[in-house]
Each structure stands twice: as structure tokens, then as C-alpha cells.
């Protein structure tokens, strides 16, 4: 899918079939002519890795909260409960990879919980494979070639883990619980999910958080917020009251509380200040 806009191009691609259990999507982006500012990358269901194709990324794991700004040529993060601040000069060019929490073991060789609320250089996780990947992405001249390089290098990362025997699979109960939360976009009763798995709520919460990095309740809140954010970021967005209703909030005030917690701003202030809104 290729979407040309006045400010650049954004291309979404699916990974190779053998990777789809672990990786949701690739996005290539080349955005130009935007106002200098800070993009708030909102919490979502994905573990996001970004490889810059131009200048290093200037990123902080929080917005307006004193979190330090670090420079990365390529960066990977876990699940978050707050927006990531991406400082830019009006241009961004790179590739974004969205991993599932259940794919962290296969690709990175560790549970997603070890990356929760963190940003780390990609080579800290993939070593020489990351260095090779960044080199190939930057030397490629087409998006198709870049996505092919991602497929090849990530498949090698998965195969390396299998050969090394250090990738332990996610417990099937946790995997099933994650699938249920995602399918319902967070609109589930955590106690009911635990009961259906045959676990106590406390045991379920411990096992789930130990793998994913967020408690089931917090993960459900992030998924519900993610749905609301998608609705609010549409080119012709719904009124805020309808966004709240469709995404499962009790009322608009409930939406506003979560929005402030996850982005650091009210919904209306976020929409007014988000420099990349509608850019992709």
C-alpha cells in the first residue's frame, strides 16, 4: 500500500509469511517539509524498532517529564505506558518494524518484559545482524529492496535463536490471553479471561506481566487507547464523544483521563500540537 501526501510518502508492507507470527508490519517513511517539533509516538500493541535512513533519531522515553533525549541510528523499544518523544527538524526518513510481544523471544532472544518502558540501540539486541541490517537498508535504493532485507535478516535472527536453543516459547495460556485482548481491543474482563484459562487472577497477572511487561489490565487499557487514537488520527475524525463510545470508554471524561496519562496532553491539545497528524 503506497500513500503519497503533500509531505512525503509512507509505505506499509507485510513481512514474509514465516515472520508474521512475530512481526506485524514494516513501514517505510520519508516525511518532509513539516514544522520542526516533537512527535508523540503513542503507546500501542507493538514493540517498535526504527532504523533511520538519514540523521540519527533524537528520542526520549517520555514527553515533558524530564526523560533524557538520546540519539540513535537505530532503536528498539518495548511496550510503553506513555508516549515516546521524537524530536525532529521537519524531516524524518526511515523504516519502522512492529513486533508482537510474543515475537520478542524469537527475534531478540528475550521476553518482551525485558524491554518494557525502555529504548535501547538495536545492535544491543541483534549484534552484528543489526549492523548488517542498517547497512543494507541505507544502501538500498527502493523500498521493496529494504523490505526484502528486513525479511532476510529477521529470518536469520529467528533461525539463530532456534539453533542456539535459547529461545523458550511463550506459555500457550499467555499467548492465548494476548490474542483475546487484541481481538477485543482491550474490552475484556480480566477476571473472566483468567478463569477461562483455569488460573487465578493473581497468577494470571504474574505470568502475563512476566512475559509481556504490562499487567493484563494495563495492556487492555493500552489497546483501548490505541483504538481511540486510530479513530482520532483519521483524516476525517469522529467527534470526541463518539471516539470514546466506539472505543469502549464509559464516557468522554474517562477517555480524557487515559489520553492525558498516555500522551501528556488533553485530546484537543494533542490534536492541535501533533505535527505529524495526517502526514502519513
Coordinates of C-alpha atoms in Angstrom, one line a residue, residues 1-271:
X1 CA 0.0 0.0 0.0
X2 CA 1.5 3.3 -1.0
X3 CA 0.2 6.6 0.2
X4 CA 1.5 9.8 -1.3
X5 CA 0.8 13.1 0.6
X6 CA 1.9 16.7 0.4
X7 CA 4.6 16.0 3.0
X8 CA 6.1 12.8 1.7
X9 CA 5.5 9.1 1.4
X10 CA 4.6 6.2 3.7
X11 CA 4.6 2.6 2.6
X12 CA 3.3 -0.2 4.6
X13 CA 4.4 -3.8 3.9
X14 CA 3.7 -7.2 5.5
X15 CA 6.7 -9.4 6.4
X16 CA 7.4 -12.8 4.9
X17 CA 4.8 -15.4 5.9
X18 CA 7.3 -17.2 8.2
X19 CA 7.7 -14.0 10.2
X20 CA 4.1 -13.0 10.6
X21 CA 3.7 -14.8 14.0
X22 CA 6.4 -12.4 15.3
X23 CA 6.2 -9.2 13.2
X24 CA 3.1 -7.3 12.4
X25 CA 4.3 -4.9 9.8
X26 CA 7.0 -2.8 8.2
X27 CA 6.5 0.9 7.4
X28 CA 8.9 2.9 5.2
X29 CA 8.5 6.7 5.6
X30 CA 10.0 9.8 4.1
X31 CA 8.3 12.8 5.5
X32 CA 9.5 16.3 4.6
X33 CA 8.5 20.0 5.0
X34 CA 6.9 19.6 8.4
X35 CA 7.2 22.1 11.2
X36 CA 10.1 21.4 13.5
X37 CA 8.8 19.9 16.7
X38 CA 8.2 16.8 18.7
X39 CA 6.2 13.9 17.5
X40 CA 4.5 11.9 20.3
X41 CA 4.7 8.2 19.4
X42 CA 1.7 6.8 21.4
X43 CA 1.6 3.5 23.3
X44 CA 0.4 0.6 21.2
X45 CA 0.3 -3.2 21.0
X46 CA 3.7 -3.3 19.2
X47 CA 7.3 -3.4 20.2
X48 CA 8.6 -0.8 17.8
X49 CA 12.1 -0.7 16.2
X50 CA 13.1 2.2 14.0
X51 CA 16.1 2.4 11.7
X52 CA 16.9 5.9 10.5
X53 CA 17.9 6.3 6.8
X54 CA 19.3 9.8 7.4
X55 CA 20.3 11.6 10.6
X56 CA 20.3 9.9 14.0
X57 CA 16.9 9.8 15.8
X58 CA 16.6 12.0 18.8
X59 CA 14.2 10.1 21.1
X60 CA 13.1 10.2 24.8
X61 CA 11.0 7.6 26.5
X62 CA 8.6 10.1 27.8
X63 CA 7.1 13.5 26.9
X64 CA 7.5 16.7 29.0
X65 CA 8.6 14.6 32.0
X66 CA 12.3 15.1 32.1
X67 CA 13.2 11.9 30.3
X68 CA 16.6 12.3 28.7
X69 CA 16.8 12.7 24.9
X70 CA 19.2 10.2 23.3
X71 CA 20.5 9.8 19.8
X72 CA 20.1 6.5 18.0
X73 CA 21.0 5.4 14.4
X74 CA 18.5 2.5 15.1
X75 CA 16.5 2.0 18.2
X76 CA 14.2 -0.7 19.7
X77 CA 11.6 -0.4 22.4
X78 CA 9.2 -2.5 24.5
X79 CA 5.6 -1.9 25.3
X80 CA 5.1 1.6 26.9
X81 CA 2.5 3.3 29.1
X82 CA 3.5 6.8 27.9
X83 CA 4.2 8.4 24.6
X84 CA 7.8 8.4 23.2
X85 CA 9.0 11.8 22.2
X86 CA 10.7 12.0 18.8
X87 CA 12.4 15.3 18.2
X88 CA 12.8 16.3 14.6
X89 CA 13.7 19.2 12.3
X90 CA 10.7 18.7 9.9
X91 CA 12.1 15.7 8.1
X92 CA 12.0 12.0 9.0
X93 CA 13.3 9.2 6.8
X94 CA 13.5 5.6 8.0
X95 CA 11.9 2.2 8.4
X96 CA 9.7 1.1 11.3
X97 CA 9.3 -2.5 12.3
X98 CA 6.4 -3.5 14.6
X99 CA 7.0 -6.7 16.5
X100 CA 4.4 -8.5 18.5
X101 CA 5.1 -9.0 22.3
X102 CA 5.0 -12.8 21.6
X103 CA 7.7 -12.3 18.9
X104 CA 10.3 -10.7 21.2
X105 CA 11.8 -14.1 22.2
X106 CA 12.0 -15.3 18.6
X107 CA 13.6 -12.2 17.2
X108 CA 15.5 -10.7 20.1
X109 CA 16.0 -13.8 22.2
X110 CA 14.3 -12.4 25.3
X111 CA 10.8 -11.9 26.7
X112 CA 9.1 -8.6 25.8
X113 CA 9.1 -7.8 29.5
X114 CA 12.8 -7.2 29.5
X115 CA 12.2 -4.2 27.1
X116 CA 9.1 -2.8 28.7
X117 CA 9.3 1.0 29.1
X118 CA 12.8 1.1 27.6
X119 CA 14.6 2.3 24.5
X120 CA 17.8 0.6 23.5
X121 CA 20.1 0.6 20.5
X122 CA 19.0 -2.2 18.0
X123 CA 22.6 -3.6 17.9
X124 CA 22.4 -4.2 21.7
X125 CA 19.7 -6.8 20.8
X126 CA 20.8 -8.2 17.4
X127 CA 24.5 -7.5 17.5
X128 CA 26.2 -7.9 14.1
X129 CA 22.9 -8.6 12.4
X130 CA 21.7 -5.1 13.3
X131 CA 24.8 -3.6 11.9
X132 CA 24.4 -5.6 8.6
X133 CA 20.7 -4.7 8.5
X134 CA 21.2 -1.0 8.9
X135 CA 23.9 -1.0 6.2
X136 CA 21.7 -2.8 3.8
X137 CA 18.7 -0.6 4.4
X138 CA 20.7 2.5 3.9
X139 CA 22.4 1.3 0.7
X140 CA 19.2 0.0 -0.9
X141 CA 17.6 2.3 -3.5
X142 CA 14.0 1.1 -3.3
X143 CA 11.5 0.3 -0.5
X144 CA 11.0 -3.2 -1.9
X145 CA 14.7 -3.9 -1.5
X146 CA 14.6 -2.6 2.0
X147 CA 11.7 -4.8 3.0
X148 CA 13.4 -7.8 1.4
X149 CA 16.5 -7.1 3.5
X150 CA 14.3 -6.9 6.6
X151 CA 12.8 -10.3 5.8
X152 CA 16.2 -11.9 5.2
X153 CA 17.9 -10.5 8.3
X154 CA 14.9 -11.1 10.7
X155 CA 14.5 -14.7 9.5
X156 CA 18.2 -15.1 10.2
X157 CA 17.7 -13.7 13.7
X158 CA 14.9 -16.2 14.3
X159 CA 16.9 -19.1 12.9
X160 CA 19.9 -18.2 15.1
X161 CA 17.8 -18.3 18.2
X162 CA 16.3 -21.7 17.2
X163 CA 19.8 -23.1 16.5
X164 CA 21.2 -21.7 19.7
X165 CA 18.4 -23.2 21.8
X166 CA 18.0 -20.1 23.8
X167 CA 14.5 -19.1 22.7
X168 CA 11.9 -20.5 25.0
X169 CA 8.4 -20.3 23.6
X170 CA 5.8 -18.2 25.3
X171 CA 3.4 -20.1 27.5
X172 CA 0.3 -21.0 25.4
X173 CA -2.0 -19.6 28.1
X174 CA -0.3 -16.2 27.9
X175 CA -0.3 -16.3 24.1
X176 CA -4.0 -17.1 24.1
X177 CA -4.7 -14.3 26.6
X178 CA -2.8 -11.8 24.5
X179 CA -4.7 -12.8 21.4
X180 CA -8.0 -12.4 23.2
X181 CA -7.1 -8.9 24.5
X182 CA -6.0 -7.8 21.0
X183 CA -9.1 -9.3 19.3
X184 CA -11.4 -7.4 21.8
X185 CA -9.2 -4.2 21.5
X186 CA -9.0 -4.3 25.3
X187 CA -12.7 -4.6 26.0
X188 CA -12.4 -7.7 28.2
X189 CA -12.9 -8.7 31.8
X190 CA -9.5 -9.7 33.1
X191 CA -11.0 -12.0 35.8
X192 CA -13.1 -13.8 33.1
X193 CA -10.0 -14.4 30.9
X194 CA -8.1 -15.8 33.9
X195 CA -11.0 -18.1 34.8
X196 CA -11.2 -19.4 31.2
X197 CA -7.5 -20.2 31.3
X198 CA -8.0 -22.1 34.6
X199 CA -5.8 -19.6 36.5
X200 CA -6.4 -17.3 39.4
X201 CA -6.4 -13.6 38.5
X202 CA -3.3 -13.1 40.6
X203 CA -1.4 -16.0 38.9
X204 CA -2.6 -14.9 35.5
X205 CA -1.4 -11.3 36.2
X206 CA 2.0 -12.5 37.3
X207 CA 2.6 -14.8 34.3
X208 CA 1.3 -12.3 31.8
X209 CA 3.3 -9.4 33.1
X210 CA 6.4 -11.5 33.4
X211 CA 6.2 -12.2 29.7
X212 CA 4.7 -9.0 28.1
X213 CA 5.9 -6.4 30.6
X214 CA 2.5 -4.9 31.3
X215 CA -0.2 -6.3 33.6
X216 CA -3.3 -7.6 31.7
X217 CA -5.3 -4.6 33.0
X218 CA -2.8 -2.1 31.7
X219 CA -2.4 -3.9 28.4
X220 CA -6.1 -3.8 27.9
X221 CA -6.1 0.0 28.6
X222 CA -3.3 0.5 26.1
X223 CA -5.2 -1.5 23.5
X224 CA -8.4 0.5 24.1
X225 CA -6.4 3.8 23.9
X226 CA -4.7 2.5 20.7
X227 CA -8.2 2.1 19.1
X228 CA -9.2 5.6 20.2
X229 CA -6.0 7.0 18.9
X230 CA -6.6 5.4 15.5
X231 CA -10.1 6.9 15.3
X232 CA -8.9 10.3 16.4
X233 CA -6.0 10.4 13.9
X234 CA -8.1 9.6 10.9
X235 CA -8.3 12.2 8.2
X236 CA -12.0 12.8 9.0
X237 CA -12.1 12.0 12.7
X238 CA -15.2 11.4 14.7
X239 CA -16.2 13.8 17.5
X240 CA -14.5 13.0 20.7
X241 CA -17.7 11.8 22.3
X242 CA -18.1 9.2 19.5
X243 CA -14.4 8.2 19.7
X244 CA -15.0 7.5 23.4
X245 CA -18.1 5.4 22.8
X246 CA -16.8 3.4 19.8
X247 CA -13.5 2.5 21.6
X248 CA -15.2 1.4 24.7
X249 CA -14.8 4.2 27.3
X250 CA -17.5 4.7 29.8
X251 CA -17.7 8.4 28.9
X252 CA -15.6 11.2 27.4
X253 CA -14.1 12.1 30.8
X254 CA -12.7 8.5 31.0
X255 CA -11.2 8.9 27.6
X256 CA -9.6 12.3 28.6
X257 CA -8.0 10.8 31.7
X258 CA -6.4 8.0 29.8
X259 CA -5.4 10.3 27.0
X260 CA -3.6 12.6 29.4
X261 CA -1.8 9.7 31.1
X262 CA -0.6 8.2 27.8
X263 CA 0.2 11.3 25.8
X264 CA 0.8 14.0 28.5
X265 CA -1.9 16.2 26.9
X266 CA -5.7 16.5 26.6
X267 CA -7.2 15.1 23.4
X268 CA -7.8 18.5 21.9
X269 CA -4.3 19.8 22.9
X270 CA -2.8 16.7 21.4
X271 CA -4.7 17.1 18.1

